[in-house]
Short mmCIF file of C-alpha atoms in Angstrom, two decimals:
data_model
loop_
_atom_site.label_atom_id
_atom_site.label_comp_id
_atom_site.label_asym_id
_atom_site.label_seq_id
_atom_site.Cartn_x
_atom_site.Cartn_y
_atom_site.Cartn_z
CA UNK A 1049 110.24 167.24 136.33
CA UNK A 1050 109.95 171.31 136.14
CA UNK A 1051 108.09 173.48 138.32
CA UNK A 1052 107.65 176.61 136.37
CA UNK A 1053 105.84 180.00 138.33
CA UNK A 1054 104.06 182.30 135.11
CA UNK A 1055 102.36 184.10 138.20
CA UNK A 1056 105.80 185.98 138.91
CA UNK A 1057 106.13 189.60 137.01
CA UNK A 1058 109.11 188.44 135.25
CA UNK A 1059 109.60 184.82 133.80
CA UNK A 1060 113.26 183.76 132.76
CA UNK A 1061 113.14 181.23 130.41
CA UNK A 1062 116.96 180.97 130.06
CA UNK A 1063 116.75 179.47 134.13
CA UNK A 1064 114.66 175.83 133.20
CA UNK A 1065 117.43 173.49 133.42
CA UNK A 1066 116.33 170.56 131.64
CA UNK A 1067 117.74 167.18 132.25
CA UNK A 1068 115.94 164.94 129.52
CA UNK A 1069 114.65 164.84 126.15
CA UNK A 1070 110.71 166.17 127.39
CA UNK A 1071 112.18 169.03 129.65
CA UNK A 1072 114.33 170.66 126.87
CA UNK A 1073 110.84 170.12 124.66
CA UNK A 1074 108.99 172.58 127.16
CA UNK A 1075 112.39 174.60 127.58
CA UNK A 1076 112.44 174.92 123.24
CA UNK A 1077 108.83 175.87 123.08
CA UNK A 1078 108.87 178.51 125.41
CA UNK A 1079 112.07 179.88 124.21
CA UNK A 1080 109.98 180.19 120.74
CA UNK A 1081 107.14 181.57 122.71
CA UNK A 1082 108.56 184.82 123.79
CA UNK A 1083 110.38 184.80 120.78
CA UNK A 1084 109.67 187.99 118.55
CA UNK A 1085 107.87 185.84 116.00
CA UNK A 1086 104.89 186.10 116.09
CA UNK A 1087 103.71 182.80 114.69
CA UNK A 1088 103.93 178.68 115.38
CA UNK A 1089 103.97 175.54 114.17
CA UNK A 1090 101.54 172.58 114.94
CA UNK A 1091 100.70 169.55 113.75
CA UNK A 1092 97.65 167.22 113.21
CA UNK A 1093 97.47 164.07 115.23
CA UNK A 1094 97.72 161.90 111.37
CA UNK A 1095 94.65 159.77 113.19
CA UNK A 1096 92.53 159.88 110.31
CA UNK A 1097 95.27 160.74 107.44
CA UNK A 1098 98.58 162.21 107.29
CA UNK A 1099 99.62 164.87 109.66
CA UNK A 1100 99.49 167.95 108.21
CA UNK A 1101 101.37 170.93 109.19
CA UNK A 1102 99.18 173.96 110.24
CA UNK A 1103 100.93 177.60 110.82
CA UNK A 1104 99.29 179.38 114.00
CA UNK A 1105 99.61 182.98 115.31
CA UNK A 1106 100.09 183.53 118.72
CA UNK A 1107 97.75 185.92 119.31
CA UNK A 1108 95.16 183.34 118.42
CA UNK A 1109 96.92 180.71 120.66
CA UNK A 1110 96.34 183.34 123.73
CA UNK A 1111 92.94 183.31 122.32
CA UNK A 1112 92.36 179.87 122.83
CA UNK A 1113 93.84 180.17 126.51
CA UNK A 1114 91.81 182.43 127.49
CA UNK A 1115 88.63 181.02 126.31
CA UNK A 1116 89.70 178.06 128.48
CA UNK A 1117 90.22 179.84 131.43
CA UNK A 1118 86.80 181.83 131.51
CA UNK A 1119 84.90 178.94 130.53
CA UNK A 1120 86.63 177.25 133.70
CA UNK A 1121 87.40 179.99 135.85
CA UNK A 1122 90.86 179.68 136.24
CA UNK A 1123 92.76 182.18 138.25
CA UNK A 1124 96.28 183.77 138.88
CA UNK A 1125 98.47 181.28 140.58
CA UNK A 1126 96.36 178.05 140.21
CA UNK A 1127 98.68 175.00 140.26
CA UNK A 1128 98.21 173.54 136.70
CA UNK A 1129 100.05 170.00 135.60
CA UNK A 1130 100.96 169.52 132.14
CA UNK A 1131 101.46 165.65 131.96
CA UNK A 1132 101.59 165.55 127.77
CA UNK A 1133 104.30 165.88 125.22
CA UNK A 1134 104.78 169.42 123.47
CA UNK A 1135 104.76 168.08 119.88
CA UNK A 1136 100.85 168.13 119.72
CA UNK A 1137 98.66 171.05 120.35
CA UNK A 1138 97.52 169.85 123.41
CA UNK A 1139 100.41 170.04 125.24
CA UNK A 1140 101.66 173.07 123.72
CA UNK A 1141 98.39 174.94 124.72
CA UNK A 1142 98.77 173.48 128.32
CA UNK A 1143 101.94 175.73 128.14
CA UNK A 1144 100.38 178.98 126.92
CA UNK A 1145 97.32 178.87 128.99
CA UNK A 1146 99.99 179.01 132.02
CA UNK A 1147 101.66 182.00 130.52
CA UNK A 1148 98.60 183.64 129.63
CA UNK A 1149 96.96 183.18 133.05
CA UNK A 1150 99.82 183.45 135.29
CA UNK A 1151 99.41 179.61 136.43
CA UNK A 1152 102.13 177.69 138.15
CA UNK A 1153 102.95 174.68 136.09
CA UNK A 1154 104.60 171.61 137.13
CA UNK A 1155 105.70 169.87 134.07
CA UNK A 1156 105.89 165.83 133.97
CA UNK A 1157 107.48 163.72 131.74
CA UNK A 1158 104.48 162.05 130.11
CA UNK A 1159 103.37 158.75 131.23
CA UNK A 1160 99.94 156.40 131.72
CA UNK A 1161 100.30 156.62 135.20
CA UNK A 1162 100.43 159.69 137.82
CA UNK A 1163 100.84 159.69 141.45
CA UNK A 1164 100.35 163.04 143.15
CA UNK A 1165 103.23 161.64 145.79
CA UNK A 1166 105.98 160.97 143.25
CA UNK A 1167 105.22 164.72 141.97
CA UNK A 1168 105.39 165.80 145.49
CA UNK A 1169 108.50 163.91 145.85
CA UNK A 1170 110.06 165.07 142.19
CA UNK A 1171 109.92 168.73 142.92
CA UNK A 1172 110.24 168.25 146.58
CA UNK A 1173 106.75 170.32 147.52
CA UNK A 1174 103.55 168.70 149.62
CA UNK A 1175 100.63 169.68 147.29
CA UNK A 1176 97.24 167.85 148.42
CA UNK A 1177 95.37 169.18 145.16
CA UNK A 1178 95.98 170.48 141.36
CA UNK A 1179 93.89 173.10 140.21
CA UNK A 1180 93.75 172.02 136.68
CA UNK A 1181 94.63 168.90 134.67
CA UNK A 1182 94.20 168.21 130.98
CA UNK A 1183 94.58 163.90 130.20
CA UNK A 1184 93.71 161.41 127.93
CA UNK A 1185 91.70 158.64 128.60
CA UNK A 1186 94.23 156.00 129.07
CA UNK A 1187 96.48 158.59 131.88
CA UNK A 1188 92.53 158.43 133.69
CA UNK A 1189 91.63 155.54 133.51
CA UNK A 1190 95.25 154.52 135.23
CA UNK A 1191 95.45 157.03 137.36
CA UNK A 1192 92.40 157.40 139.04
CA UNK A 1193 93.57 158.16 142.74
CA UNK A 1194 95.17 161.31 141.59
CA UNK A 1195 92.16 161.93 139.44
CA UNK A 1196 90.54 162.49 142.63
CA UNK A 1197 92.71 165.20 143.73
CA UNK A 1198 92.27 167.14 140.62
CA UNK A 1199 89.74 170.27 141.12
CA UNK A 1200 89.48 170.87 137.26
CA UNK A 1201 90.11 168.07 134.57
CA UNK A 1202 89.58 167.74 131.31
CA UNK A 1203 90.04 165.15 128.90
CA UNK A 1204 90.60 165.01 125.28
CA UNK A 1205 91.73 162.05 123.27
CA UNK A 1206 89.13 159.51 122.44
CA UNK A 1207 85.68 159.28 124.33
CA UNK A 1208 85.74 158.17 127.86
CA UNK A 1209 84.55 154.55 128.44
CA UNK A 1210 81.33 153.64 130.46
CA UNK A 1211 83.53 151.53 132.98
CA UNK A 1212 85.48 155.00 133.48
CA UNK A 1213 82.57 157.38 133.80
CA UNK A 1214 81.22 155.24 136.26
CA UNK A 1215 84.51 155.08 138.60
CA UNK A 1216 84.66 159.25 138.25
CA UNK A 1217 81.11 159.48 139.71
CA UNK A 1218 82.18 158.87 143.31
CA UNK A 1219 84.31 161.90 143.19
CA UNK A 1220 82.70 165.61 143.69
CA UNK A 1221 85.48 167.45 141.11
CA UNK A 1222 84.99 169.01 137.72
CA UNK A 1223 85.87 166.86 134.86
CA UNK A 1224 85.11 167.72 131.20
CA UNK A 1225 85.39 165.13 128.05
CA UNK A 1226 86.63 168.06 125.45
CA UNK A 1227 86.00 168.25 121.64
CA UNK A 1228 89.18 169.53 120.17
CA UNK A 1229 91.48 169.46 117.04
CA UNK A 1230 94.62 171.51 115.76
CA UNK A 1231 93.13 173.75 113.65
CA UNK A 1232 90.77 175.24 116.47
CA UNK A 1233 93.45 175.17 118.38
CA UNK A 1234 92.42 172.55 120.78
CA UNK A 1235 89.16 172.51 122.39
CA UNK A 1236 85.91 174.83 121.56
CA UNK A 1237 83.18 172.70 123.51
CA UNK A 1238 82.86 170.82 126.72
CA UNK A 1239 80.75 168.01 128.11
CA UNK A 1240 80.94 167.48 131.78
CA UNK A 1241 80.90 164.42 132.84
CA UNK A 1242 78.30 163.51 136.00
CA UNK A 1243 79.38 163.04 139.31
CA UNK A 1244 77.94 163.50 143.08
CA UNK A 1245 78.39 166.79 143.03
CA UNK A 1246 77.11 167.41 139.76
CA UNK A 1247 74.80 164.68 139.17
CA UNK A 1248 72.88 166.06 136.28
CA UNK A 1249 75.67 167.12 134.14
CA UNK A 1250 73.85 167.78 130.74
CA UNK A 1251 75.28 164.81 128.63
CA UNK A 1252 76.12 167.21 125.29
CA UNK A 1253 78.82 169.42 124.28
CA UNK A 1254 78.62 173.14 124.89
CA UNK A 1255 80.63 175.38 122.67
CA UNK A 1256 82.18 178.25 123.84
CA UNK A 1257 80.47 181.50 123.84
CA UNK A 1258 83.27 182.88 121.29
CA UNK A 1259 81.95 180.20 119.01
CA UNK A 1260 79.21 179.28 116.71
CA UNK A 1261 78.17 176.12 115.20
CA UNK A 1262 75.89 174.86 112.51
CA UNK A 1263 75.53 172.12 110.33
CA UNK A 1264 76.41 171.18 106.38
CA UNK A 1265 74.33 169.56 104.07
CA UNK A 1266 76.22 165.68 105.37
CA UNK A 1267 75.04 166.77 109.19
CA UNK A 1268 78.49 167.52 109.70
CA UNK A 1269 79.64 170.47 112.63
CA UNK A 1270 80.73 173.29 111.54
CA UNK A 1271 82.72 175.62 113.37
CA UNK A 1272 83.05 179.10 113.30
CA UNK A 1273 85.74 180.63 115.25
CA UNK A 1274 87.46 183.88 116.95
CA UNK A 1275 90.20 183.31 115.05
CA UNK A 1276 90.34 185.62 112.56
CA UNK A 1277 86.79 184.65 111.14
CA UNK A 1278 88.18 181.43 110.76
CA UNK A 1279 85.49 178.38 109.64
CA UNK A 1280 86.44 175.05 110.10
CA UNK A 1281 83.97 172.62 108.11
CA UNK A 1282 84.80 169.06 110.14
CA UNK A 1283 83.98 165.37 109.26
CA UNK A 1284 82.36 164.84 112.62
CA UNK A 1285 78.40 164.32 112.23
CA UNK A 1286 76.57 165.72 115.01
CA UNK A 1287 73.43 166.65 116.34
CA UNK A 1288 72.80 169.97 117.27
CA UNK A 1289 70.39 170.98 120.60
CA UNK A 1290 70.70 174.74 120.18
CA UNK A 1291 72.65 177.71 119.28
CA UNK A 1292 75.89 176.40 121.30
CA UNK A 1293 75.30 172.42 122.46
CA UNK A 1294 75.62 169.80 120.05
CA UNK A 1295 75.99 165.62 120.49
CA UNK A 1296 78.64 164.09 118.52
CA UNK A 1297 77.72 161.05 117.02
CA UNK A 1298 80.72 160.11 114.96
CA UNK A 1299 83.15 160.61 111.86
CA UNK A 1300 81.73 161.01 108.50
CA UNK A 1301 84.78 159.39 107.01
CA UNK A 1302 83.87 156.31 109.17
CA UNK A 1303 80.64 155.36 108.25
CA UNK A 1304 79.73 151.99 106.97
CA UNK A 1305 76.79 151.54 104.56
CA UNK A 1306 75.75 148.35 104.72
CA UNK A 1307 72.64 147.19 102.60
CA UNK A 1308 71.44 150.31 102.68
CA UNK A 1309 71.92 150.72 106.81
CA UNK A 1310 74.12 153.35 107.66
CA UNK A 1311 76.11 152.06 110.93
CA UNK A 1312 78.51 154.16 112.68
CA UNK A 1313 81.18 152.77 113.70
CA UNK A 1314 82.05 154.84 117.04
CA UNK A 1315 78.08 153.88 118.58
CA UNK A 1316 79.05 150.25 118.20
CA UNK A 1317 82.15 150.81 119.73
CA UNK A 1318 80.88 152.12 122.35
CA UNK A 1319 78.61 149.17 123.21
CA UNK A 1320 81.03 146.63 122.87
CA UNK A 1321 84.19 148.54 124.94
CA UNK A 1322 82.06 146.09 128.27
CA UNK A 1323 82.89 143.11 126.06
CA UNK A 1324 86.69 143.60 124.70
CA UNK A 1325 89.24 143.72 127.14
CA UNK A 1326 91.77 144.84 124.60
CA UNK A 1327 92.09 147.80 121.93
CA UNK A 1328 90.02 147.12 119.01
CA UNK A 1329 87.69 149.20 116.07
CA UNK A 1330 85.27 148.69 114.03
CA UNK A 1331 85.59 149.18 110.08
CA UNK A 1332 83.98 147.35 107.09
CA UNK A 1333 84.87 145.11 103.89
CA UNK A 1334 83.57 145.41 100.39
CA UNK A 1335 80.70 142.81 99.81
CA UNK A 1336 79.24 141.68 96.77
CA UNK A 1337 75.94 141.33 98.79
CA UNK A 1338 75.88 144.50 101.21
CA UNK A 1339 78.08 146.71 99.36
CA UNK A 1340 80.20 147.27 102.78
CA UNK A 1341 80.25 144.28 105.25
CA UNK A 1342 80.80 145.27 109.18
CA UNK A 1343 84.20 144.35 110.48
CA UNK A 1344 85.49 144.02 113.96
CA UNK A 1345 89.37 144.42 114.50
CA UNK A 1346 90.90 143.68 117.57
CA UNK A 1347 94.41 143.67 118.74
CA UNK A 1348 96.15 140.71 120.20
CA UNK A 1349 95.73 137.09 119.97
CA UNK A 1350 92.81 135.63 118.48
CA UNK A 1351 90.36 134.31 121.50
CA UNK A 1352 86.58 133.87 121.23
CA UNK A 1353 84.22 136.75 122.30
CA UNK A 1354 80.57 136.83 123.28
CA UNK A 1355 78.41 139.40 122.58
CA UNK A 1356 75.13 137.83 123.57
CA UNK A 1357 75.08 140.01 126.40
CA UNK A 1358 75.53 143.45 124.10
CA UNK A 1359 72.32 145.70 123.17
CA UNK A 1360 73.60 145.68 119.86
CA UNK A 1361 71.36 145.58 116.65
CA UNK A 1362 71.00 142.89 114.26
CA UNK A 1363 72.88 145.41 111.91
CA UNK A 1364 75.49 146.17 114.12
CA UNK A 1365 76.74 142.59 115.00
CA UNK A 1366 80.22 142.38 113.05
CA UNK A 1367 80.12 139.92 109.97
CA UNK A 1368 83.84 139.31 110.95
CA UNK A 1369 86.19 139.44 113.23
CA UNK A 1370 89.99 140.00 112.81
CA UNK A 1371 92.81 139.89 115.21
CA UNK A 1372 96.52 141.88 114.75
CA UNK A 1373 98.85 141.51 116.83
CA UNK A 1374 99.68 145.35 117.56
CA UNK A 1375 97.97 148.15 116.21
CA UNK A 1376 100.05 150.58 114.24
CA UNK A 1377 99.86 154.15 116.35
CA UNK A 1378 100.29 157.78 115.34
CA UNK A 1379 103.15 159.58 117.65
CA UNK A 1380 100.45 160.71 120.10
CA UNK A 1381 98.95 157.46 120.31
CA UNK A 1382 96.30 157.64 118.92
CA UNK A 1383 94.94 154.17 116.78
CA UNK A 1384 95.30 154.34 112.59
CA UNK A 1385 92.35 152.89 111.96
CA UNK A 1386 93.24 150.26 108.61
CA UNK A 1387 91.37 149.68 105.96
CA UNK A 1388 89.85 146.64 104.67
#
């Protein structure tokens, strides 16, 4: 565990003393940071293909930061936690944001679960609160007490489930579901997620003022940036509200046409996560009949499921289901969704 103070005038780099394999990660990157390059390397996740390798300059990394910290308000000496590895962008942006700002960072060896006492205990400090957090859902969903504690969350990933949103509505903090990928150098919208305080949290993404976003002719977001004048033309199809809010509905790459319907598979997903206690997606088969039959894939052993309960359409009912007994995983976690 590192404790790392950007707020000071001076930061020596050269005085982290790293004891395992995820300390020397943060020690490496920063060592590159205020290196005289003045570029970086990132990679993709490899959730929807293979990773790619994407070159970034560092003045549009600080650009990134900084959009973050306006749209949240972050200020000189806020505590900050990164709790994610360094390899993805996420992590490494949790990193430059404290830089840029002048946060102090406490640095964690990633994990599903966080306790706010063994941090205390690890750097030998009595903090009742972090300023700002950035998890997945899984860290969440496991770690809910110190969720609690956390002024300013946000959480990128994979969508939250219902079951979650409901358990972060008793507390009164700011949490944010983000839309985010490498090559806008993590997030460029938020969705805040409803709570006591902020009961009527407007259920949509909201883009940065830095960005813009339309639409292509498949209804899919397009992004234009601050980086450069960079566009990034995604696979995600959305809806779009107005000039800077948007609802994402899912991936174009995903969707099943079956008979003629077109079902997405992340909308069924989401109505049967109450139903499957276990990991599992939704895909599709080739069918002489429907062209693309609806598949459900579930990890572990097989077991019967009911979904009489579901609000699911006649369309969306799964023609099949499948059981494996582990899902194959990109490095960040994330599923590879297998075809059929």
């Amino acid at each position: 565990m590192l404790y790392l103070d950007f707020s000071q005038p001076i930061f020596d780099v050269n005085s982290i003393q790293s004891t395992n394999e995820f300390e020397q990660s943060v020690k490496d990157f920063l060592v590159e940071w205020f290196s005289d390059s003045e570029i970086m390397i990132a990679h993709t996740s490899g959730s929807t293909g293979t990773p790619k390798e994407i070159i970034l300059t560092k003045e549009n990394m600080r650009k990134s930061a900084n959009m973050t910290g306006k749209y949240l308000q972050l200020e000189k000496e806020n505590l900050a936690l990164l709790a994610m590895p360094v390899t993805y962008i996420a992590g490494k942006l949790m990193l430059v944001r404290a830089v840029e700002i002048g946060l102090k960072l406490i640095c964690i060896q990633p994990t599903s679960h966080i306790s706010l006492d063994e941090i205390n205990h690890g750097i030998s400090q009595d903090f009742t609160s972090i300023d700002f957090v950035a998890l997945t859902p899984m860290q969440v969903e496991n770690s809910l007490k110190f969720v609690s504690k956390c002024k300013k969350l946000i959480i990128g990933g994979a969508p939250l489930s219902d079951k979650v949103k409901q358990e972060l509505y008793a507390f009164d903090n700011e949490v944010y579901e983000t839309y985010a990928m490498t090559e806008t150098i993590t997030h460029i919208a938020f969705k805040q997620v409803a709570n006591k305080k902020y009961p009527n949290a407007e259920q949509v993404f909201e883009a940065f003022d830095e960005v813009t976003i339309s639409q292509d002719n498949r209804g899919c977001l397009v992004i234009d940036t601050p980086y450069d004048g960079l566009q990034v033309v995604t696979n995600d199809i959305v809806e779009i509200i107005d000039s800077r809010k948007f609802n994402w509905i899912g991936r174009a790459d995903n969707v099943i046409n079956s008979g003629g319907i077109k079902l997405f598979p992340e909308q069924i997903e989401e109505k049967l996560k109450p139903f499957i206690n276990t990991e599992f997606y939704i895909t599709s088969k080739l069918d002489e009949l429907l062209g693309q039959k609806l598949i459900l894939i579930v990890e572990g052993e097989e077991r019967s499921l009911n979904f009489s309960s579901t609000n699911l359409t006649k369309y969306q009912y799964p023609k099949e289901i499948i059981f494996i007994d582990k899902f194959s995983r990109t490095e960040s976690g994330k599923i590879k969704r297998q075809k059929f």
